[in-house]
mmCIF file of C-alpha atoms in Angstrom:
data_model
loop_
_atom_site.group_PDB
_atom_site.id
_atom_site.type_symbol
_atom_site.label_atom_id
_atom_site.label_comp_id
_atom_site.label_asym_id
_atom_site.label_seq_id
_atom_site.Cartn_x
_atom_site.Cartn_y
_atom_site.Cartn_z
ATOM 1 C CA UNK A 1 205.093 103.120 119.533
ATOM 2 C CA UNK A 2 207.480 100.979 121.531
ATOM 3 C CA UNK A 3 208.687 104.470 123.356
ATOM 4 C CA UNK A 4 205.033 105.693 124.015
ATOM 5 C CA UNK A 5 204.238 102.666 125.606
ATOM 6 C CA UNK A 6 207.321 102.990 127.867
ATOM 7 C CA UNK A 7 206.691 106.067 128.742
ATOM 8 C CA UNK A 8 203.476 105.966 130.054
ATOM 9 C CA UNK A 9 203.065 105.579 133.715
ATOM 10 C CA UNK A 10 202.075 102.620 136.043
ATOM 11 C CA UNK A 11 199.607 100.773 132.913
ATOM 12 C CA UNK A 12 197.043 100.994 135.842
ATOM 13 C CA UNK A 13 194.059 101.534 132.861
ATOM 14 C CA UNK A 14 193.389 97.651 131.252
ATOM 15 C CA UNK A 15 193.865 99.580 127.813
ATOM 16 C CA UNK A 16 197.274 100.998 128.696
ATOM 17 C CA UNK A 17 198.305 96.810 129.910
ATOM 18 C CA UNK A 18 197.282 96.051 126.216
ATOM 19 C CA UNK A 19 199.245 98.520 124.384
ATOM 20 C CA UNK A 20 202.043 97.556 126.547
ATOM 21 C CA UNK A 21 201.617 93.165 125.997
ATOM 22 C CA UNK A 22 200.727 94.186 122.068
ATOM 23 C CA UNK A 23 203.901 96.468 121.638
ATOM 24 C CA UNK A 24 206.039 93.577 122.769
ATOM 25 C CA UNK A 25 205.367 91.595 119.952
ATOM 26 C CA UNK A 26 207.524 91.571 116.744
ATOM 27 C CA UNK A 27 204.882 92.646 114.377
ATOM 28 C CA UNK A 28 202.407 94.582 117.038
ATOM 29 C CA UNK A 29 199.722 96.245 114.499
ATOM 30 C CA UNK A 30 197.290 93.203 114.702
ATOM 31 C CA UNK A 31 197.716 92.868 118.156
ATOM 32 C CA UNK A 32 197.142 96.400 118.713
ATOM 33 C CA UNK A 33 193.919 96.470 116.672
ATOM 34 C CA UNK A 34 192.632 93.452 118.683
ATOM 35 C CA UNK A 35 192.886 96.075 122.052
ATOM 36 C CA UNK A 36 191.399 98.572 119.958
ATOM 37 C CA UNK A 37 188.631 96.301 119.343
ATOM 38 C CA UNK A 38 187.904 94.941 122.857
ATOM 39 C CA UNK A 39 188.429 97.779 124.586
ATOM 40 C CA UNK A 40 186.797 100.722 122.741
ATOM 41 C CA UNK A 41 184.596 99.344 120.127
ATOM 42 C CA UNK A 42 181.355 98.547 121.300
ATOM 43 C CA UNK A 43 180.411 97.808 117.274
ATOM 44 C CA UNK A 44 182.876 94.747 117.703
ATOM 45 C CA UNK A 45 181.264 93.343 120.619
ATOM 46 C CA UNK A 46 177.699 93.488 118.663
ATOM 47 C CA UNK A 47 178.919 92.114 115.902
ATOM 48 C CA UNK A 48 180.310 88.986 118.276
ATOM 49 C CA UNK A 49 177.007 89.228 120.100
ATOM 50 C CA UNK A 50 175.047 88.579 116.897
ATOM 51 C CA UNK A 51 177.328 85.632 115.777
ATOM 52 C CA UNK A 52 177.642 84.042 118.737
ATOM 53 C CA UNK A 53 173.267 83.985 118.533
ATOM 54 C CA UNK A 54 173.613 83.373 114.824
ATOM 55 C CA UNK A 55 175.381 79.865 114.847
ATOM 56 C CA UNK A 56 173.690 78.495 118.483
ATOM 57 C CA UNK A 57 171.259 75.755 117.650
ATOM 58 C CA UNK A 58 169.294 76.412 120.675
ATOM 59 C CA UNK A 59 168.223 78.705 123.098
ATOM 60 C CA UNK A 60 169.819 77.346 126.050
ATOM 61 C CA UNK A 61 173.374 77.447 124.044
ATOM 62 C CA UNK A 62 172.898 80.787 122.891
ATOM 63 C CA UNK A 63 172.762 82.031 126.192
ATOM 64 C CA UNK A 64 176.133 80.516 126.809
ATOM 65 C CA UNK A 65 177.519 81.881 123.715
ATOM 66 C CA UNK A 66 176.209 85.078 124.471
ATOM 67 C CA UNK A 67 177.858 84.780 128.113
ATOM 68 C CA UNK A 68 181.051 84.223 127.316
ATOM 69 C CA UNK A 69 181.158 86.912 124.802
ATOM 70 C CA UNK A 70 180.409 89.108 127.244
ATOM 71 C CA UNK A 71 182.959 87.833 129.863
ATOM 72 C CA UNK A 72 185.532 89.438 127.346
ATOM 73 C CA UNK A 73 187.042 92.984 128.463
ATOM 74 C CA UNK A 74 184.861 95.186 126.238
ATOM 75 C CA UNK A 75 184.105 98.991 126.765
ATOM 76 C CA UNK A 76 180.509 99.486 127.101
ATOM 77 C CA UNK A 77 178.997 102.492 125.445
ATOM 78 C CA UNK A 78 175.285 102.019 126.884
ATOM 79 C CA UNK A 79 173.792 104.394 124.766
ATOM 80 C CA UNK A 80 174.795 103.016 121.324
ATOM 81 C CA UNK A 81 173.626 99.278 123.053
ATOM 82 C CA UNK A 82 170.613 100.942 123.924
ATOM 83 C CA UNK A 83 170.415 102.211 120.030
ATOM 84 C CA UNK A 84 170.971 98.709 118.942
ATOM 85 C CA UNK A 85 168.440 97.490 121.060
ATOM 86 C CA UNK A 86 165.637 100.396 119.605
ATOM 87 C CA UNK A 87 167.191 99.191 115.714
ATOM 88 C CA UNK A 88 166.901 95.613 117.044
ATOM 89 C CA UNK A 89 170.096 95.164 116.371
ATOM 90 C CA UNK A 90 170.874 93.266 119.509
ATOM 91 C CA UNK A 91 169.755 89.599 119.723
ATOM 92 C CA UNK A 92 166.901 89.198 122.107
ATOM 93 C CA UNK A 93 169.280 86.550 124.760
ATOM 94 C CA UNK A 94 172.107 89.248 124.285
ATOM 95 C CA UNK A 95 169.484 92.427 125.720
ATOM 96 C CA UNK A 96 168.619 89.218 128.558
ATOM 97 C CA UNK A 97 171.803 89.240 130.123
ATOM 98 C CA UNK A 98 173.405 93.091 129.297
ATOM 99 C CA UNK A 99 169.849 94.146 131.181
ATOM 100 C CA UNK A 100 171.181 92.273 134.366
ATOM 101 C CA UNK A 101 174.297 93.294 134.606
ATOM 102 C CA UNK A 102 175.120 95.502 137.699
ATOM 103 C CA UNK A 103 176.541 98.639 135.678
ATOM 104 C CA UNK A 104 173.678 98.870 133.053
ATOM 105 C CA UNK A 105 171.959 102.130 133.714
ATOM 106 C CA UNK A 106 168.274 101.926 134.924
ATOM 107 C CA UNK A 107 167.213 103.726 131.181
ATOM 108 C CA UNK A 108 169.149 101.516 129.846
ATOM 109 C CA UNK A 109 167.721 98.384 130.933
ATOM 110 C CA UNK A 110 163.978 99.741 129.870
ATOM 111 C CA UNK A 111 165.189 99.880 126.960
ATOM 112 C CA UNK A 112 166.490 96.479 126.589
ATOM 113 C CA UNK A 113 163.657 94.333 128.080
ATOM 114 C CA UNK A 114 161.257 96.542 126.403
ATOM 115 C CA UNK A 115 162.314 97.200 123.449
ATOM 116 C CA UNK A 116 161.019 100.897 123.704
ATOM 117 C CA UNK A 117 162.231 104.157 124.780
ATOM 118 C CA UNK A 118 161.954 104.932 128.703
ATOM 119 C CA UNK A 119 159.423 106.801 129.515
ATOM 120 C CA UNK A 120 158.318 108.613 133.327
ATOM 121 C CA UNK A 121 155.745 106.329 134.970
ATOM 122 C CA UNK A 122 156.708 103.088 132.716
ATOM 123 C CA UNK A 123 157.191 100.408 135.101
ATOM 124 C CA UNK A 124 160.377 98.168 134.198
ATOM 125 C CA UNK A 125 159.306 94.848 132.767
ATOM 126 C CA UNK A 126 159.613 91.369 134.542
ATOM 127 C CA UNK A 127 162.885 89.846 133.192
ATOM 128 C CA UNK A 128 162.938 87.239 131.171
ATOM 129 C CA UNK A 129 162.670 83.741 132.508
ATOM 130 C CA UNK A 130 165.663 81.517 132.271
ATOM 131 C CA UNK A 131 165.706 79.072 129.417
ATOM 132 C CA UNK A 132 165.536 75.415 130.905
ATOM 133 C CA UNK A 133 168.132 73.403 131.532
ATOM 134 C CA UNK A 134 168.496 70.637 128.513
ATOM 135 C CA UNK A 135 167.243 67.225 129.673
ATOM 136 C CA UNK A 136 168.834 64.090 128.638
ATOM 137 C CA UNK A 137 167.344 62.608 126.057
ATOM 138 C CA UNK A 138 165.104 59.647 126.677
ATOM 139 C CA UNK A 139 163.182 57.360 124.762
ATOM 140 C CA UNK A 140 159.365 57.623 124.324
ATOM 141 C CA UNK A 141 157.430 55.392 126.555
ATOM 142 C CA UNK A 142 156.429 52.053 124.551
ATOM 143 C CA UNK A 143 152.402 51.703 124.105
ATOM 144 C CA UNK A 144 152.912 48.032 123.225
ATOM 145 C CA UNK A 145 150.857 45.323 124.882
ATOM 146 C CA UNK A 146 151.316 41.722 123.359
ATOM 147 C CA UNK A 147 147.628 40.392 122.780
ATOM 148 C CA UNK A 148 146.370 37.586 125.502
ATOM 149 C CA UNK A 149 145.662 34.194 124.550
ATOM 150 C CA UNK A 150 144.084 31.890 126.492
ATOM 151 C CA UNK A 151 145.492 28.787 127.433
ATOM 152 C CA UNK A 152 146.192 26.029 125.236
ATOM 153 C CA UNK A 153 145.796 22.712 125.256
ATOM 154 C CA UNK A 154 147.216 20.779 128.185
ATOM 155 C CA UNK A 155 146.937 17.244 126.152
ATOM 156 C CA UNK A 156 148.414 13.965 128.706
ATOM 157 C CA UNK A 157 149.103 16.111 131.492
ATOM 158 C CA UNK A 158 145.198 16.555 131.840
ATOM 159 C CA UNK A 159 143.240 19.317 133.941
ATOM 160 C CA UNK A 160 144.687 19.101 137.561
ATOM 161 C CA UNK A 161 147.766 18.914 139.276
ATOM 162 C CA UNK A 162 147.928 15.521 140.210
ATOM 163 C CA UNK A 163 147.310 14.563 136.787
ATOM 164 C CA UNK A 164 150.036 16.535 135.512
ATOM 165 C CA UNK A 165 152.652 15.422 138.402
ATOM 166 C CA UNK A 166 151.386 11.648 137.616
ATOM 167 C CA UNK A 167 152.471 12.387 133.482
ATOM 168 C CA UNK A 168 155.673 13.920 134.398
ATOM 169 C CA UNK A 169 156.878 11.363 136.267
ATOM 170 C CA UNK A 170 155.989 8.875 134.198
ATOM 171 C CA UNK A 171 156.124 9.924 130.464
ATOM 172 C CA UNK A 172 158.946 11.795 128.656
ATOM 173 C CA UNK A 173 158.994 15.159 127.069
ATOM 174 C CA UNK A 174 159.239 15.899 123.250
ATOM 175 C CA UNK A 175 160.128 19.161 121.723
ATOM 176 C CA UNK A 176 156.654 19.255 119.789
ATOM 177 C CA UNK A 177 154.151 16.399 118.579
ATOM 178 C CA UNK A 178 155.852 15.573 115.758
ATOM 179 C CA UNK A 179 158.797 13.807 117.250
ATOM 180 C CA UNK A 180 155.706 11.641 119.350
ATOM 181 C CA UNK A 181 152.259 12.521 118.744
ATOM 182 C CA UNK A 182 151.740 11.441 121.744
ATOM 183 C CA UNK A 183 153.975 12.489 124.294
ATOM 184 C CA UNK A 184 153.955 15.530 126.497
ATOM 185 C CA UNK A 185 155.088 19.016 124.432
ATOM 186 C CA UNK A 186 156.069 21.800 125.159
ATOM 187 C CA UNK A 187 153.285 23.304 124.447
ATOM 188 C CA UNK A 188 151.485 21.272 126.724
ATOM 189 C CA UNK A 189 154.084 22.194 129.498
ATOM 190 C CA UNK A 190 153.227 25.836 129.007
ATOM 191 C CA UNK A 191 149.350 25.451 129.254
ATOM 192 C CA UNK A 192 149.481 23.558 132.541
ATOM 193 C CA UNK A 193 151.285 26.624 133.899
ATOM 194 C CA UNK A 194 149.359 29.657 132.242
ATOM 195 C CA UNK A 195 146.339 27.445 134.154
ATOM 196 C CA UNK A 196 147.692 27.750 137.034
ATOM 197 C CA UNK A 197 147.799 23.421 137.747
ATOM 198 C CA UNK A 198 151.572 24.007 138.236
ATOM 199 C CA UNK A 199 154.441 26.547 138.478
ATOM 200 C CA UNK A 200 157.086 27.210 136.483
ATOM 201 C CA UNK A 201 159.166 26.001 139.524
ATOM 202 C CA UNK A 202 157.524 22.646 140.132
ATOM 203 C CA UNK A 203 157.473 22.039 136.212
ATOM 204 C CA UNK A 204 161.376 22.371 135.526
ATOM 205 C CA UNK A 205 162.786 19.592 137.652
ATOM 206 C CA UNK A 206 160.198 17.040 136.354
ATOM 207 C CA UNK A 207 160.738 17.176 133.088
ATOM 208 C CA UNK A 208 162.664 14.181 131.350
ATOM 209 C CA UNK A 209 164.072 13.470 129.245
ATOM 210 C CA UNK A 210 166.268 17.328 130.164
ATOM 211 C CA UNK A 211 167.517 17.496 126.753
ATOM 212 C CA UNK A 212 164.875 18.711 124.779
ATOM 213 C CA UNK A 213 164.212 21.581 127.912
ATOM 214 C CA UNK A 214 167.352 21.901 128.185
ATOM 215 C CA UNK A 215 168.409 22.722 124.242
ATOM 216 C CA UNK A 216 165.293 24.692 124.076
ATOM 217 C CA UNK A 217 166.452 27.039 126.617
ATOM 218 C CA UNK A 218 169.544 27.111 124.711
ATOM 219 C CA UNK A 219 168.208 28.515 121.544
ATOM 220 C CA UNK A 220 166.869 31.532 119.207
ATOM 221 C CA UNK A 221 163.400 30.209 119.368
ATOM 222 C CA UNK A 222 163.991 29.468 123.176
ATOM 223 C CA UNK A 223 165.041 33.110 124.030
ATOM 224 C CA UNK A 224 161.804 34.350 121.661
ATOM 225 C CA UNK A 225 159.172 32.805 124.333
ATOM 226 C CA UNK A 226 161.033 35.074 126.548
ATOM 227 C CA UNK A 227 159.655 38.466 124.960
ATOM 228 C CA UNK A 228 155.993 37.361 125.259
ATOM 229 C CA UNK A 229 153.813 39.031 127.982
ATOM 230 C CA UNK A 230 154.509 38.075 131.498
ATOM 231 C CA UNK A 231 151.573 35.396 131.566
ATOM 232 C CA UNK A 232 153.140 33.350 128.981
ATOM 233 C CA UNK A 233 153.982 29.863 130.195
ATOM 234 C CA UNK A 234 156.885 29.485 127.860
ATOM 235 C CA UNK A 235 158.562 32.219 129.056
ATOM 236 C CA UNK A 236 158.017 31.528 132.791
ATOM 237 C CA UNK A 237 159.498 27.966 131.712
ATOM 238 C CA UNK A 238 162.470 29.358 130.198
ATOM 239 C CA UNK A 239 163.482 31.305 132.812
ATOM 240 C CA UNK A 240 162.929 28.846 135.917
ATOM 241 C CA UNK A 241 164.912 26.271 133.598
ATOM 242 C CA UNK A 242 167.640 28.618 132.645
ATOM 243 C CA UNK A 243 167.944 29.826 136.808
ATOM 244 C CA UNK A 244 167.996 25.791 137.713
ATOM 245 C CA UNK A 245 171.053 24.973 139.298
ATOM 246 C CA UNK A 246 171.084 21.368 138.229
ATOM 247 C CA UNK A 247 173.424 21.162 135.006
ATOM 248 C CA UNK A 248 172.184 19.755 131.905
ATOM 249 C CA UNK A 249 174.699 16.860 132.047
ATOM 250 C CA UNK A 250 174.051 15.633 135.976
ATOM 251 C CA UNK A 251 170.409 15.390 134.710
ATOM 252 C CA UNK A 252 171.251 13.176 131.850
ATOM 253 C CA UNK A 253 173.373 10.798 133.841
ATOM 254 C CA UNK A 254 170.906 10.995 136.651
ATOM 255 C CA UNK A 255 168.350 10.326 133.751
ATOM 256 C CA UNK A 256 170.415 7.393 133.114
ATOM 257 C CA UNK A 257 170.319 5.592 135.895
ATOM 258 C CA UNK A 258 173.710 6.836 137.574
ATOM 259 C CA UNK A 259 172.462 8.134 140.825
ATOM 260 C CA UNK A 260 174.487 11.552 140.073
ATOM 261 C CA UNK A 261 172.988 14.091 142.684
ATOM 262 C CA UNK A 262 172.823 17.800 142.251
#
C-alpha cells in the first residue's frame, strides 16, 4: 500500500493526501479506515450527525454540535441525505444547516426543510429561524414588600422638633427602657425620625451617651434594622451613625468633658 501511495501523482484529491498521511504510519489500517470514513461514507457522517443531536442538552448546543460535525471533510452524497431526511433519519437542526449550505442542490433542500419529496410548483419553505442566543441566567425579580407600620411612640422627645432637640441635649440615651424606664430609647429615636420631627442626620450627633449608638451600630441586631423598608427610622439611624465621621472614642472623651474635637 506504501508503493500505491507513492506512486500516485501530485495527491491533488483530499482523499489521495489521506492515503498518503495514513500510509506513513507504522500500523496504517485504522488510519486508513478513518479516510475511508470521512471521505466516502456519508452513513458515518449521519451517524455523527445523530450523536452529536443525541447527547446536546439544548437546542442552541445542538446546533453547535451539529456545526462542527459538519466542518469535518466528509463526501456528500445528497441523495442518500435527502433519503435520510424522507426516513427521518436526519435530526431536524442537522436538515437546518445541510439545507443552507451553498452546494446543496435546490431538490435537495425541499426535501430537507420540508420533509417531503419536491414537487413542480412547491414553493421552498421559509428556513428555519435561528435558535436564540442563551441568556445569562438571572434571578427572578423579588415580589417582597416589608409591611408598613406606623410610627411608634416618641416617649421624652415629645411631638416637635424643638422638643426633641431640647431632650437630646439634655437627657442621655439607653439601649431600650429597661436599662431606664425613663430615658430616651432607641425606639424613641426611630419614631421621631419616621415622623419626620428630625433626620437621621440631625439625630446622630446628639445622641449621648455614643456608646449605646455606637455598639448598636456595631451589632447583629444593629445590621437587622438595616433590612427593613426604606421608611424605617432604625435603619436610616444606622446608616447616618455608621457614615459619621466622628469616632466612637473622640465622642466618649468629648462626652467626658475633654474638649476632644472631631
Amino acid at each position: 500500500m506504501r508503493e500505491v501511495a507513492a506512486a500516485l501523482p501530485g495527491h491533488e484529491d483530499p482523499t489521495d493526501v489521506d492515503i498518503a498521511l495514513a500510509c506513513a504510519e507504522a500500523d496504517p489500517e485504522p488510519f486508513l479506515e478513518t479516510a475511508l470514513e470521512r471521505r466516502l461514507g456519508t452513513g458515518a457522517l449521519l451517524r455523527a450527525l445523530r450523536v452529536a443531536h443525541r447527547n446536546a442538552p439544548d437546542p442552541w448546543r445542538a446546533r453547535r454540535a451539529t456545526g462542527r460535525v459538519l466542518k469535518e471533510p466528509y463526501r456528500l452524497d445528497w441523495a442518500l441525505i435527502a433519503a435520510a431526511r424522507l426516513g427521518r433519519r436526519l435530526p431536524r437542526t442537522a436538515a437546518d444547516v445541510l439545507a443552507r449550505r451553498p452546494d446543496c442542490p435546490p431538490e435537495v433542500a425541499v426535501v430537507l426543510r420540508s420533509g417531503q419529496p419536491a414537487r413542480p410548483g412547491r414553493g421552498l419553505p421559509p428556513p428555519a429561524p435561528e435558535p436564540a442566543a442563551r441568556q445569562p441566567w438571572r434571578p427572578p425579580p423579588s415580589t417582597w414588600v416589608p409591611e408598613w407600620r406606623p410610627p411608634g411612640d416618641t416617649g421624652p422627645l415629645g411631638e416637635s422638633a424643638e422638643s426633641a432637640r431640647h431632650a437630646l441635649r439634655t437627657m442621655s440615651v439607653a439601649f431600650d427602657a429597661r436599662e431606664d424606664p425613663g430615658a430616651v430609647t432607641l425606639a424613641h429615636l426611630g419614631a421621631v425620625i419616621e415622623r419626620g420631627q428630625l433626620s437621621a442626620f440631625e439625630v446622630a450627633p446628639l445622641v449621648r451617651p455614643a456608646g449605646p449608638l455606637t455598639s448598636w451600630v456595631g451589632q447583629g441586631s444593629g445590621c437587622a434594622d438595616v433590612s427593613r423598608a426604606a421608611w424605617s427610622g432604625r435603619a436610616a439611624l444606622h446608616v447616618e451613625t455608621a457614615a459619621h465621621p466622628d469616632p466612637p472614642d473622640a465622642r466618649n472623651t468629648r462626652d467626658a468633658g475633654g474638649g476632644l474635637t472631631a
